[in-house]
Each structure stands twice: as C-alpha cells, then as structure tokens.
Amino acid sequence: MNSKDSSPTLLEALSSDFLACKICLEQLHTPKTLPCLHTYCQDCLAQLDIGGQVRCPECREIVPVPAEGVAAFKTNFFVNGLLDLVKARAPGDVHSGKPTCALCPLVGGKSSGGPATARCLDCADDLCQACADGHRCSRQTHKHRVVDLVGYRAGWYDEEARERQASQCPQHPGEALCFLCQPCSQLLCKDCRLGPHIDHPCLPLAEAVRSRKPGLEELLAGVDSNLVELEATRVAEKEALALLREQAASVGTQVEEAAERILKSLLAQKQEVLGQLRALVEAAEEATRERLTKIERQEQVAKAAAAFARRVLSLGLEAEILSLEGAITQRLRQLQDAPWTSGPTRCVLPQLELHPGLEDKNCHLLRLIFEEPKQSPKDSGKGGAGTQGGDEAQGQGDDRTKIGKQGGAQPLTPKEGKDQNPQEDDGVFIERGNRPNKKKKCKGRGKSVSREPSPILRPNLEGSGLLPRPVFSWSFPTRMPGDKRSPRITGLCPYGPQEILVADEQNRVLKRFSLNGDYKGTVQVPEGCSPCSVAALQNAVAFSANAKLYLVSPDGEIQWRRSLSLTQSSHAVAAMPCGDRVAVSVAGHVEVYKKDGSLATRFIPGGKASRGQRALVFLTTSPQGNFVGSDWQQNSVVFCDGLGQVIWEYKGPGLHGCQPGSVSVDKKGYIFLTLREVNKVVILDPKGSLLGDFLTAYHGLEKPRVTTMVDGKYLVVSLSNGTIHVFRVRFPDS
C-alpha cells in the first residue's frame, strides 16, 4: 500500500468531520490527544474522567489520567493549526459580519478597521487595501505573502497558508515554536529555549523532523502492511462465512432429500409388511372357512344319526328297537370310526423384527460430520506454528469432527473411522477446502490425522441448547360422548398445572384435559358461541367467537365482551405473561385489553408504515412479554416488542412455501412454528434463525392445526382429526 496515495488532502481534512469532537459533536476546542491518537476537547475529556481513568469513546481503550488532570494530555498542535485555518475563514467583525482590517486600529487610532480586502499569510492578518499596499512596501514585511481575501476564504491559498503557518507557544503567546528539546521531547519557543532548557541539546524543528521522520515513516509502512493483512483476513473471514452458509444450505438440502428418501423407503416397507400381514390373514381365513364347512357337515350328520338312535331307544317298542338294531349299530360304528379332525389347526403367528440399530433410542440415521478446511496451495508456503504444507497435510487424510449423541463437538479417532460398520449409519458431512462446492455422502465416520492445525471454530449445537429434541409423552382423542360432531380444534392454551383448555369450534365448547388425556369437564360459553382462539388469564378465560372478544369466569359467567372487526374471519388471542392482560389480533393490528375490559394499548407491528400490510392469523407471547405472530399477508413470522417495534421477521426457505401456522414459545424463548401443509413443526431460535425440523410425519403429525406450550416444556399439538399429541421439549443440558 502506498501511503502517499492514501494520504488525505488538506481540503479533505478541513471539510470533513476530522475537526469535530466525537463527544460534543462540535468543533474541537483546546484539543487534547490520548495515547490511542484520538483527539477530543479538553473539557469533554474532563467529563469522562472517572477515578483517574478515561475510556476512549471510539476504541474503548482505558487511559490513566495524569496527576495534573486531563490538561496534561498532549496538545494536538496539528489540529490547532487546521482550526486556525478554519477560523480565519469566519467573518472578522461580529456586528457587521464583514471582515475588517487588523492594522488600522494600531496605526490610525481608529476604534475599528476598514473593510478588509487582502490577507497576509505570514502575519495571519486581514488587511484593507491601503494597509496591504503599505505591507508590501515595508522593509520588514515586503517578503510577506499578501493575497486576495476573497480567494483566501474560498480556499485557494490553503496549502500556501499552511506552509507559512507557525505553531504558537502555549507558555509565551505570540512566540512561535521553533526548537525541539531532545531530552524532554518538548517543543520550545525562543523564550523557552533561554529558560529551563538552556543547557539541554535542542534542534531546530526542520532538522528534528528530518532526523525523526524516517523512523515514523518506517513504522507507518509497517502498520500499512498490517492493514493489508487485516484487509485480506477480513475478506477471508467473509468468504469463509459465505462458504459456510452456502455449504450449510447445500447440506440442508441433502438432509431434506435424505430424510424424504428414508421416509419414503420406510413407508414403502410399512406398506409391504402390512400387505404381507393382510395376505397371511386372508390365506388363513380361506383355509379355516374350508375346514369349518367340512366340520359343520360332519357335525350335522353325526347329530342326525345320534338323534335318530336316541329317539328309537327312548320311544320305540322292543320289536322296533330290535328290528333297527343292526342298522343303528352299523351307522354309529361307521360314524365312530370316521376320521374326525385331530384338533384346531395351529396358525403361524407373525412377529415384527426391527433392524438392531433402530431399537437403540440414540440411533441417528442422519448426523453431521465437520471437517477442517484444507490448506490451499497459495497458503502452503506460509507455514506457521502447528501447521504443515498443503501436500503433506492432504496426504494425511481428513480431520473431521462429529456431533455425537452426548452433545458437543468430538474429534473422531482412527479406530472409529476404520472399524465403523458402513451399513449401520449414513452420515452427511460438510467438506471444506480446495473443492468447497463438492457434496459428498460417506458411509461411516471420518479419519483422524496427527497434524495440529490452527484453531477452527467447531459448532457445539446440542451443548449450547440449539437442538432440542421431542420426547413423546401422551396422545389422546378429544371427542367426548356428548359431542354431536367430530371435534374441530381451533384453539389451545395452558389452564392450570399440567392442564390444557381446548376450543372445539365444531361442538361450541371449551374442554378441559390433563396432559395425559383425563377429561376434566368444560368451561361454559354463551349460547350460540363457537369459540375460535382461547387464552387463560388469572381466574378467567378469554376467547374470540363471532367477531367478539369474551372474558368469562371459570364457571362461564360473562365479565365483559368487546366487538372486533368483521373484516377478519378469525381473531387470534394470547395471554400476556403477567396474566392480567389479553392480546387479540384485529385487522392487521394488535389490541391489548386489561382484565377489567379497558384498552391498555393498540399497535401495528412495524408502525403506521405497515398499516394494511399485516394479517396476524396466529398470535402468542414470549416469557419476556414480546409478541410472535404468523403473518399470512407477508407470509412470514414476525417478532415484535410490546410497543409494536419489529425486532426480526423470518421469511426464509424453512417455510417450504407454506403459510406459517400456529406458533408457541418455550421458557427459553425458542419458537415452534406449525407448517400444516407439510406436516411439520419447525423450530427457530430467539433471534429468528431457523434451526430445523422439530416434529415431522415421523412423529405422527398428520395435518397439525394449533399448538400451545405448557409449563414452558411441554408442546401440545392438535391434529385435524381431533387427536392431541403431547411432546416434552428436551434440551441436551436438561
């Protein structure tokens, strides 16, 4: 980098904010420079002095204040010189606003000078035309540079004025600094030179600059070299992050495709096994029917012969019995000696045999394997502590890290890489290095290498709580004996300890269930109301129905109701964490009501600029009092504070092109979003980043409708058929 090419011009320094204090934002006054080379007003630094220390507002470096106070910091004469140029451009006379001559009051006895038309760059004085002419003719000042005042104020002579400018001694006003005391490193004027520094070796300023400037330029060149490296490092960091994002998106696609293939294969095997079961049962039924027909026929013949013989013996006369004895005896012996069945046929009973790996609860069909980036050829010559050349490093294999079942990043050992049965799991890993776009699927795990690379940031997703797992707890139907129709669950909310309240719009009832499915009764609703969304407050229940918001007591007594907009078919209701307020989405905005029915606040997510651009079909609140809603108009998930300020909004590909559905928030602030069209519940972290799928069809999801979070750790999911599944949200650290 050429320092001269990047050096700022004098005009840039005068016209930029270089001369403004970053604390008071005004022009610098008595500029003092800190050791970090940041300059501020002396009075502003005094306000930052806390306990004998000052923290630089720009670089946050802590600087000790000298015992004499902030005035002992070095005065920035460079800034002072630039300020003198700026001040010289200002009008000279405060009352008239026009520049006046600085010499007329001295030579003519006048109270004020005449209008100035010129300026002496050496004396730094404004002059009238007469004084300017005399200034050029004087023996002492005939070599001074006198220029046109208009051109000077226009900046035409800034460079020349800067060259002729002299720094003034703070101890002796009017005296220019012209010496440097070498032992004290202090600038001196002539009077200072004859004072305490008379015995010190001093140099004229020009000579001192010539001797010291090369050292400063050398240091500056070193810093410029560091800046080049920092720029390259910054670009490399951004490229690495872009590469990671690109590769993560690619691997995410692979994961989706692999999961789809596994699911399709599993469903195909399911249909095959079920088909085998049906064929087995049908064949057994056919054989059994044939045997039963034969048995029934034999049974009828035997019963008829036995009945005839019994009647003859009980009702016949002696002669009749004796006459039929031979025929009866022959028939009975024939039947007795007939080949009767030897007992029921033993059917072959089917048993289900699972693959050994699937029976393990910690079985991972998919896992990520992290590989350190390979050293590129252009970096191989740099070497460095703990690194090896590119060819040598590549010859030693891959160094990968897996996310294991214990959570956290774990390096793979050579034994794991060699002895792992390739049929036991399919790993999807990220390969980074010379071929970043190459996608691989490998069987088994990677191999470890013996080199010591520079530190690589490996994600610890599970250990940091980023990947919660669902643990199935209970499943139960919500249809009760008194229901006239199949349930249509449109609202869920926690209701007391380990209990939920279910809004069944089809049967016009609010049902109470425990988490394990025990029916607890109902909360009465007004006649003709079809509850849509529901939320539980302290000793009260709020629900929306027929474009109205109701608040009822646990026994069904109406406490108040409010009319809502008719332009919206349904209104989402959510209880605030405090338990004494309820929020409802109304025609693109949110209204918050107190428990007494008064309106507490009303806001549009994103402000008035978003008016008419929001449609929050589902709404919930976080433990911190923020709002999370599914916006069907923007097709996004919006997260805003209690004043409606949007903190973040998610519109990413994780929605799979679906309209966002029901939302729930756990105690840690993680957001669970329902995607009904693809039978999924995905999870977002508190900052709005998609973490992945939490529930899928693999967990029994079939057209999920609404969800709620109970006790901050139980996710309750209702399906379109009225069934409710309960999953515990388990974090690896819980």
Short mmCIF file of C-alpha atoms in Angstrom, two decimals, residues 124-509:
data_model
loop_
_atom_site.label_atom_id
_atom_site.label_comp_id
_atom_site.label_asym_id
_atom_site.label_seq_id
_atom_site.Cartn_x
_atom_site.Cartn_y
_atom_site.Cartn_z
CA ALA A 124 -2.31 35.83 9.53
CA ASP A 125 -4.00 39.26 9.49
CA ASP A 126 -6.80 40.67 7.35
CA LEU A 127 -5.81 43.99 5.70
CA CYS A 128 -7.59 46.84 3.95
CA GLN A 129 -6.28 47.92 0.56
CA ALA A 130 -4.17 50.78 1.98
CA CYS A 131 -2.58 48.64 4.70
CA ALA A 132 -1.99 45.84 2.18
CA ASP A 133 -0.09 48.25 -0.11
CA GLY A 134 1.93 49.53 2.84
CA HIS A 135 2.57 45.98 4.00
CA ARG A 136 4.21 45.17 0.67
CA CYS A 137 6.42 48.28 0.86
CA SER A 138 7.68 47.88 4.43
CA ARG A 139 11.28 46.73 4.89
CA GLN A 140 10.22 44.14 7.49
CA THR A 141 7.20 42.74 5.65
CA HIS A 142 7.97 43.23 1.98
CA LYS A 143 8.65 39.47 1.64
CA HIS A 144 5.33 38.54 3.23
CA ARG A 145 2.75 36.87 1.03
CA VAL A 146 -0.32 39.10 0.70
CA VAL A 147 -3.24 37.53 -1.18
CA ASP A 148 -6.77 38.44 -2.18
CA LEU A 149 -9.15 37.91 0.77
CA VAL A 150 -11.99 36.51 -1.35
CA GLY A 151 -9.71 33.88 -2.84
CA TYR A 152 -8.32 33.10 0.60
CA ARG A 153 -11.76 32.49 2.06
CA ALA A 154 -12.60 30.35 -0.97
CA GLY A 155 -9.70 28.06 -0.04
CA TRP A 156 -7.41 28.93 -2.96
CA TYR A 157 -4.42 29.54 -0.70
CA ASP A 158 -4.93 26.89 1.99
CA GLU A 159 -1.82 24.93 1.06
CA GLU A 160 0.35 28.05 0.96
CA ALA A 161 -1.10 29.39 4.20
CA ARG A 162 -0.48 26.02 5.83
CA GLU A 163 3.20 26.13 4.82
CA ARG A 164 3.66 29.61 6.32
CA GLN A 165 1.70 28.78 9.46
CA ALA A 166 3.63 28.72 12.73
CA SER A 167 2.53 26.95 15.91
CA GLN A 168 2.26 29.28 18.89
CA CYS A 169 3.86 28.57 22.26
CA PRO A 170 1.22 27.96 24.94
CA GLN A 171 3.55 29.47 27.59
CA HIS A 172 4.51 32.62 25.66
CA PRO A 173 1.66 33.93 23.49
CA GLY A 174 2.81 35.40 20.22
CA GLU A 175 6.00 33.38 20.13
CA ALA A 176 6.33 30.64 17.54
CA LEU A 177 7.59 27.18 18.41
CA CYS A 178 10.93 26.71 16.67
CA PHE A 179 13.04 24.22 18.70
CA LEU A 180 12.78 20.66 19.98
CA CYS A 181 14.37 19.78 23.31
CA GLN A 182 15.79 16.31 22.69
CA PRO A 183 15.95 15.04 26.33
CA CYS A 184 12.46 16.35 27.16
CA SER A 185 10.90 15.80 23.71
CA GLN A 186 9.22 19.17 24.17
CA LEU A 187 8.61 21.95 21.65
CA LEU A 188 10.14 25.29 22.60
CA CYS A 189 9.96 28.88 21.54
CA LYS A 190 12.92 31.28 21.83
CA ASP A 191 11.94 32.31 25.36
CA CYS A 192 11.56 28.67 26.47
CA ARG A 193 14.96 27.91 24.94
CA LEU A 194 16.58 30.51 27.15
CA GLY A 195 14.75 29.28 30.24
CA PRO A 196 14.91 25.85 31.93
CA HIS A 197 16.10 24.17 28.72
CA ILE A 198 19.16 26.36 28.15
CA ASP A 199 21.56 23.52 28.98
CA HIS A 200 19.62 20.87 27.02
CA PRO A 201 20.62 19.89 23.49
CA CYS A 202 17.98 21.30 21.17
CA LEU A 203 17.42 21.10 17.44
CA PRO A 204 15.59 23.42 15.07
CA LEU A 205 12.24 21.97 14.10
CA ALA A 206 13.19 21.36 10.46
CA GLU A 207 16.31 19.45 11.46
CA ALA A 208 14.43 17.48 14.12
CA VAL A 209 11.78 16.50 11.60
CA ARG A 210 14.39 15.39 9.08
CA SER A 211 16.01 13.13 11.69
CA ARG A 212 12.79 11.65 13.07
CA LYS A 213 10.53 11.48 10.05
CA PRO A 214 12.18 8.35 8.51
CA GLY A 215 11.55 6.38 11.69
CA LEU A 216 7.89 7.40 11.71
CA GLU A 217 7.56 6.56 8.02
CA GLU A 218 9.06 3.14 8.67
CA LEU A 219 6.57 2.50 11.46
CA LEU A 220 3.78 3.75 9.23
CA ALA A 221 4.84 1.36 6.48
CA GLY A 222 4.71 -1.50 8.99
CA VAL A 223 1.19 -0.53 10.02
CA ASP A 224 0.18 -0.25 6.35
CA SER A 225 1.48 -3.79 5.84
CA ASN A 226 -0.59 -4.93 8.81
CA LEU A 227 -3.62 -3.20 7.33
CA VAL A 228 -3.15 -5.13 4.09
CA GLU A 229 -3.08 -8.38 6.07
CA LEU A 230 -6.10 -7.31 8.11
CA GLU A 231 -7.99 -6.49 4.92
CA ALA A 232 -7.10 -9.89 3.49
CA THR A 233 -8.13 -11.55 6.74
CA ARG A 234 -11.42 -9.67 6.79
CA VAL A 235 -12.16 -10.71 3.21
CA ALA A 236 -11.18 -14.29 4.05
CA GLU A 237 -13.49 -14.28 7.09
CA LYS A 238 -16.40 -13.08 4.98
CA GLU A 239 -15.61 -15.63 2.28
CA ALA A 240 -15.40 -18.39 4.89
CA LEU A 241 -18.77 -17.35 6.33
CA ALA A 242 -20.29 -17.19 2.84
CA LEU A 243 -18.83 -20.61 2.10
CA LEU A 244 -20.24 -21.99 5.34
CA ARG A 245 -23.68 -20.58 4.58
CA GLU A 246 -23.58 -21.97 1.05
CA GLN A 247 -22.40 -25.36 2.22
CA ALA A 248 -24.91 -25.40 5.09
CA ALA A 249 -27.71 -24.68 2.61
CA SER A 250 -26.41 -27.43 0.36
CA VAL A 251 -26.19 -29.92 3.22
CA GLY A 252 -29.61 -28.82 4.43
CA THR A 253 -30.97 -29.77 1.03
CA GLN A 254 -29.16 -33.10 1.28
CA VAL A 255 -30.67 -33.67 4.70
CA GLU A 256 -34.15 -32.91 3.41
CA GLU A 257 -33.65 -35.23 0.44
CA ALA A 258 -32.13 -37.99 2.59
CA ALA A 259 -34.95 -37.71 5.10
CA GLU A 260 -37.51 -37.85 2.31
CA ARG A 261 -35.82 -40.94 0.85
CA ILE A 262 -35.64 -42.63 4.23
CA LEU A 263 -39.26 -41.74 4.95
CA LYS A 264 -40.41 -42.99 1.56
CA SER A 265 -38.43 -46.19 2.00
CA LEU A 266 -39.84 -46.63 5.48
CA LEU A 267 -43.38 -46.04 4.26
CA ALA A 268 -42.82 -48.48 1.38
CA GLN A 269 -41.58 -51.10 3.85
CA LYS A 270 -44.58 -50.36 6.03
CA GLN A 271 -46.96 -50.98 3.15
CA GLU A 272 -45.06 -54.15 2.18
CA VAL A 273 -45.17 -55.58 5.71
CA LEU A 274 -48.82 -54.65 6.14
CA GLY A 275 -49.53 -56.28 2.78
CA GLN A 276 -47.81 -59.45 3.93
CA LEU A 277 -49.90 -59.40 7.09
CA ARG A 278 -53.11 -58.99 5.09
CA ALA A 279 -52.15 -61.79 2.70
CA LEU A 280 -51.31 -64.08 5.63
CA VAL A 281 -54.60 -63.39 7.38
CA GLU A 282 -56.63 -63.79 4.16
CA ALA A 283 -55.00 -67.15 3.36
CA ALA A 284 -55.59 -68.36 6.91
CA GLU A 285 -59.22 -67.23 6.77
CA GLU A 286 -59.82 -69.09 3.47
CA ALA A 287 -58.30 -72.33 4.79
CA THR A 288 -60.21 -72.00 8.02
CA ARG A 289 -63.51 -71.47 6.18
CA GLU A 290 -62.96 -74.68 4.19
CA ARG A 291 -62.19 -76.67 7.34
CA LEU A 292 -65.17 -75.18 9.15
CA THR A 293 -67.50 -76.18 6.30
CA LYS A 294 -66.30 -79.77 6.45
CA ILE A 295 -66.52 -79.86 10.24
CA GLU A 296 -70.04 -78.44 10.23
CA ARG A 297 -71.16 -81.05 7.66
CA GLN A 298 -69.71 -83.91 9.71
CA GLU A 299 -71.28 -82.42 12.80
CA GLN A 300 -74.73 -82.29 11.22
CA VAL A 301 -74.54 -85.97 10.04
CA ALA A 302 -73.42 -87.18 13.46
CA LYS A 303 -76.08 -85.15 15.26
CA ALA A 304 -78.84 -86.50 13.00
CA ALA A 305 -77.79 -90.16 13.46
CA ALA A 306 -77.41 -89.71 17.22
CA ALA A 307 -80.82 -88.05 17.46
CA PHE A 308 -82.48 -90.88 15.50
CA ALA A 309 -80.87 -93.59 17.64
CA ARG A 310 -81.83 -91.71 20.82
CA ARG A 311 -85.50 -91.45 19.74
CA VAL A 312 -85.64 -95.16 18.84
CA LEU A 313 -84.19 -96.13 22.21
CA SER A 314 -86.47 -93.86 24.17
CA LEU A 315 -89.73 -94.17 22.25
CA GLY A 316 -89.51 -97.45 20.26
CA LEU A 317 -91.11 -100.77 21.23
CA GLU A 318 -89.00 -103.81 21.85
CA ALA A 319 -89.69 -105.25 18.44
CA GLU A 320 -88.96 -101.91 16.76
CA ILE A 321 -85.68 -101.48 18.62
CA LEU A 322 -84.55 -104.98 17.75
CA SER A 323 -85.53 -104.59 14.13
CA LEU A 324 -83.44 -101.39 13.77
CA GLU A 325 -80.57 -102.52 15.97
CA GLY A 326 -78.43 -103.72 13.10
CA ALA A 327 -78.80 -100.54 11.02
CA ILE A 328 -78.25 -98.23 14.00
CA THR A 329 -75.25 -100.21 15.17
CA GLN A 330 -73.67 -100.16 11.74
CA ARG A 331 -74.22 -96.39 11.33
CA LEU A 332 -72.99 -95.45 14.76
CA ARG A 333 -69.87 -97.59 14.35
CA GLN A 334 -69.33 -96.03 10.95
CA LEU A 335 -69.55 -92.56 12.46
CA GLN A 336 -67.45 -93.51 15.46
CA ASP A 337 -64.71 -94.91 13.27
CA ALA A 338 -64.84 -91.97 10.85
CA PRO A 339 -61.61 -89.87 10.54
CA TRP A 340 -62.53 -86.99 12.85
CA THR A 341 -60.34 -83.83 12.98
CA SER A 342 -57.37 -84.06 15.28
CA GLY A 343 -57.95 -80.64 16.83
CA PRO A 344 -57.65 -76.96 15.76
CA THR A 345 -55.04 -76.18 13.15
CA ARG A 346 -52.10 -74.22 14.54
CA CYS A 347 -51.70 -70.89 12.71
CA VAL A 348 -48.26 -69.36 12.13
CA LEU A 349 -48.24 -66.16 14.25
CA PRO A 350 -46.32 -63.20 12.76
CA GLN A 351 -43.81 -61.19 14.83
CA LEU A 352 -42.23 -57.82 13.99
CA GLU A 353 -38.45 -57.78 13.84
CA LEU A 354 -36.78 -54.35 13.77
CA HIS A 355 -33.31 -53.61 12.48
CA PRO A 356 -30.96 -53.78 15.50
CA GLY A 357 -29.88 -50.16 15.09
CA LEU A 358 -33.45 -48.82 15.15
CA GLU A 359 -34.15 -50.29 18.57
CA ASP A 360 -31.49 -48.02 20.09
CA LYS A 361 -33.11 -44.81 21.30
CA ASN A 362 -29.90 -42.95 20.48
CA CYS A 363 -29.85 -44.21 16.90
CA HIS A 364 -29.05 -41.40 14.45
CA LEU A 365 -29.96 -42.07 10.85
CA LEU A 366 -28.52 -38.67 9.95
CA ARG A 367 -25.55 -36.94 11.56
CA LEU A 368 -23.28 -34.05 10.70
CA ILE A 369 -19.53 -34.53 10.45
CA PHE A 370 -17.39 -31.38 10.47
CA GLU A 371 -14.15 -31.29 8.54
CA GLU A 372 -11.43 -28.69 8.86
CA PRO A 373 -10.71 -26.75 5.66
CA LYS A 374 -7.71 -27.98 3.74
CA GLN A 375 -4.80 -25.61 3.27
CA SER A 376 -4.86 -24.00 -0.15
CA PRO A 377 -1.71 -24.12 -2.34
CA LYS A 378 -1.18 -20.38 -2.10
CA ASP A 379 -1.11 -20.57 1.69
CA SER A 380 1.04 -23.70 1.91
CA GLY A 381 4.27 -21.74 1.70
CA LYS A 382 3.49 -19.54 4.68
CA GLY A 383 3.92 -22.31 7.22
CA GLY A 384 3.50 -21.28 10.81
CA ALA A 385 3.39 -22.87 14.22
CA GLY A 386 1.40 -26.07 14.34
CA THR A 387 0.73 -26.26 10.57
CA GLN A 388 2.15 -28.24 7.71
CA GLY A 389 2.43 -27.81 3.95
CA GLY A 390 -0.59 -28.31 1.74
CA ASP A 391 0.56 -31.52 0.02
CA GLU A 392 1.72 -33.09 3.24
CA ALA A 393 -1.46 -32.21 5.04
CA GLN A 394 -3.62 -33.59 2.27
CA GLY A 395 -1.72 -36.86 2.30
CA GLN A 396 -2.65 -37.47 5.90
CA GLY A 397 -6.38 -37.77 5.33
CA ASP A 398 -9.32 -35.82 6.77
CA ASP A 399 -9.68 -34.28 10.17
CA ARG A 400 -13.35 -34.29 11.00
CA THR A 401 -15.48 -33.62 13.99
CA LYS A 402 -18.87 -35.16 14.62
CA ILE A 403 -21.82 -34.10 16.66
CA GLY A 404 -22.30 -37.17 18.81
CA LYS A 405 -25.15 -38.32 20.95
CA GLN A 406 -23.51 -36.87 24.06
CA GLY A 407 -23.70 -33.39 22.57
CA GLY A 408 -20.82 -31.14 21.67
CA ALA A 409 -18.03 -31.46 19.16
CA GLN A 410 -15.94 -34.62 19.46
CA PRO A 411 -12.88 -35.45 17.36
CA LEU A 412 -13.01 -38.82 15.62
CA THR A 413 -10.38 -41.38 16.41
CA PRO A 414 -8.77 -43.60 13.78
CA LYS A 415 -10.49 -46.61 15.31
CA GLU A 416 -13.89 -45.03 14.77
CA GLY A 417 -13.00 -44.24 11.18
CA LYS A 418 -11.80 -47.76 10.32
CA ASP A 419 -13.89 -50.11 12.42
CA GLN A 420 -17.26 -48.50 11.94
CA ASN A 421 -19.69 -50.76 10.08
CA PRO A 422 -20.64 -48.79 6.96
CA GLN A 423 -24.14 -50.27 6.98
CA GLU A 424 -25.04 -49.01 10.41
CA ASP A 425 -25.46 -45.33 9.61
CA ASP A 426 -25.42 -42.88 6.76
CA GLY A 427 -23.51 -39.72 7.63
CA VAL A 428 -23.90 -36.42 5.81
CA PHE A 429 -20.84 -34.26 6.28
CA ILE A 430 -19.56 -30.89 5.17
CA GLU A 431 -16.32 -30.91 3.19
CA ARG A 432 -14.42 -27.66 3.08
CA GLY A 433 -11.09 -26.96 1.49
CA ASN A 434 -9.83 -26.82 -2.08
CA ARG A 435 -13.16 -28.04 -3.52
CA PRO A 436 -15.82 -26.27 -1.43
CA ASN A 437 -18.70 -26.96 -3.78
CA LYS A 438 -18.26 -30.71 -3.84
CA LYS A 439 -21.00 -32.58 -1.99
CA LYS A 440 -20.29 -35.95 -0.52
CA LYS A 441 -22.16 -38.66 1.28
CA CYS A 442 -19.96 -41.00 3.18
CA LYS A 443 -20.64 -44.21 5.00
CA GLY A 444 -19.18 -44.49 8.43
CA ARG A 445 -17.12 -41.75 10.03
CA GLY A 446 -14.06 -39.76 9.08
CA LYS A 447 -10.47 -40.45 9.98
CA SER A 448 -8.33 -38.55 12.41
CA VAL A 449 -4.98 -37.03 11.45
CA SER A 450 -1.97 -36.26 13.59
CA ARG A 451 -1.34 -32.69 12.48
CA GLU A 452 -2.04 -29.67 14.70
CA PRO A 453 -3.92 -27.10 12.63
CA SER A 454 -4.69 -23.58 13.69
CA PRO A 455 -7.80 -23.33 15.89
CA ILE A 456 -11.01 -23.99 13.97
CA LEU A 457 -14.37 -22.95 15.38
CA ARG A 458 -16.45 -26.11 15.67
CA PRO A 459 -20.15 -25.70 16.44
CA ASN A 460 -21.46 -27.16 19.66
CA LEU A 461 -25.12 -27.15 18.74
CA GLU A 462 -26.55 -29.61 21.23
CA GLY A 463 -24.39 -28.50 24.11
CA SER A 464 -25.47 -24.90 23.60
CA GLY A 465 -29.14 -25.86 23.61
CA LEU A 466 -29.67 -25.13 19.92
CA LEU A 467 -31.08 -28.55 19.07
CA PRO A 468 -33.88 -29.55 21.43
CA ARG A 469 -35.38 -32.99 20.89
CA PRO A 470 -39.03 -34.02 21.12
CA VAL A 471 -39.84 -36.78 23.61
CA PHE A 472 -43.28 -38.29 23.06
CA SER A 473 -45.32 -38.21 26.27
CA TRP A 474 -49.05 -38.76 25.64
CA SER A 475 -51.68 -38.96 22.91
CA PHE A 476 -55.45 -38.87 23.36
CA PRO A 477 -58.67 -38.08 21.45
CA THR A 478 -60.80 -35.06 22.34
CA ARG A 479 -64.17 -36.38 21.19
CA MET A 480 -66.47 -36.91 24.15
CA PRO A 481 -69.73 -38.92 24.37
CA GLY A 482 -71.87 -35.76 24.29
CA ASP A 483 -70.30 -34.40 21.09
CA LYS A 484 -72.66 -34.31 18.12
CA ARG A 485 -69.89 -33.74 15.58
CA SER A 486 -66.24 -34.58 15.12
CA PRO A 487 -64.07 -32.09 17.04
CA ARG A 488 -62.53 -29.16 15.18
CA ILE A 489 -59.84 -27.77 17.46
CA THR A 490 -59.15 -24.10 16.71
CA GLY A 491 -57.53 -23.02 19.98
CA LEU A 492 -55.32 -24.38 22.76
CA CYS A 493 -53.91 -22.83 25.89
CA PRO A 494 -52.46 -23.94 29.24
CA TYR A 495 -55.06 -23.97 32.00
CA GLY A 496 -53.72 -24.61 35.45
CA PRO A 497 -50.92 -27.03 36.35
CA GLN A 498 -50.48 -29.86 33.83
CA GLU A 499 -53.81 -28.98 32.20
CA ILE A 500 -54.96 -27.54 28.87
CA LEU A 501 -58.07 -25.83 27.58
CA VAL A 502 -59.28 -26.92 24.13
CA ALA A 503 -61.50 -24.73 21.94
CA ASP A 504 -63.76 -27.08 19.93
CA GLU A 505 -65.40 -24.76 17.42
CA GLN A 506 -67.47 -27.51 15.81
CA ASN A 507 -69.16 -28.54 19.09
CA ARG A 508 -69.21 -24.98 20.53
CA VAL A 509 -67.45 -25.89 23.74
#
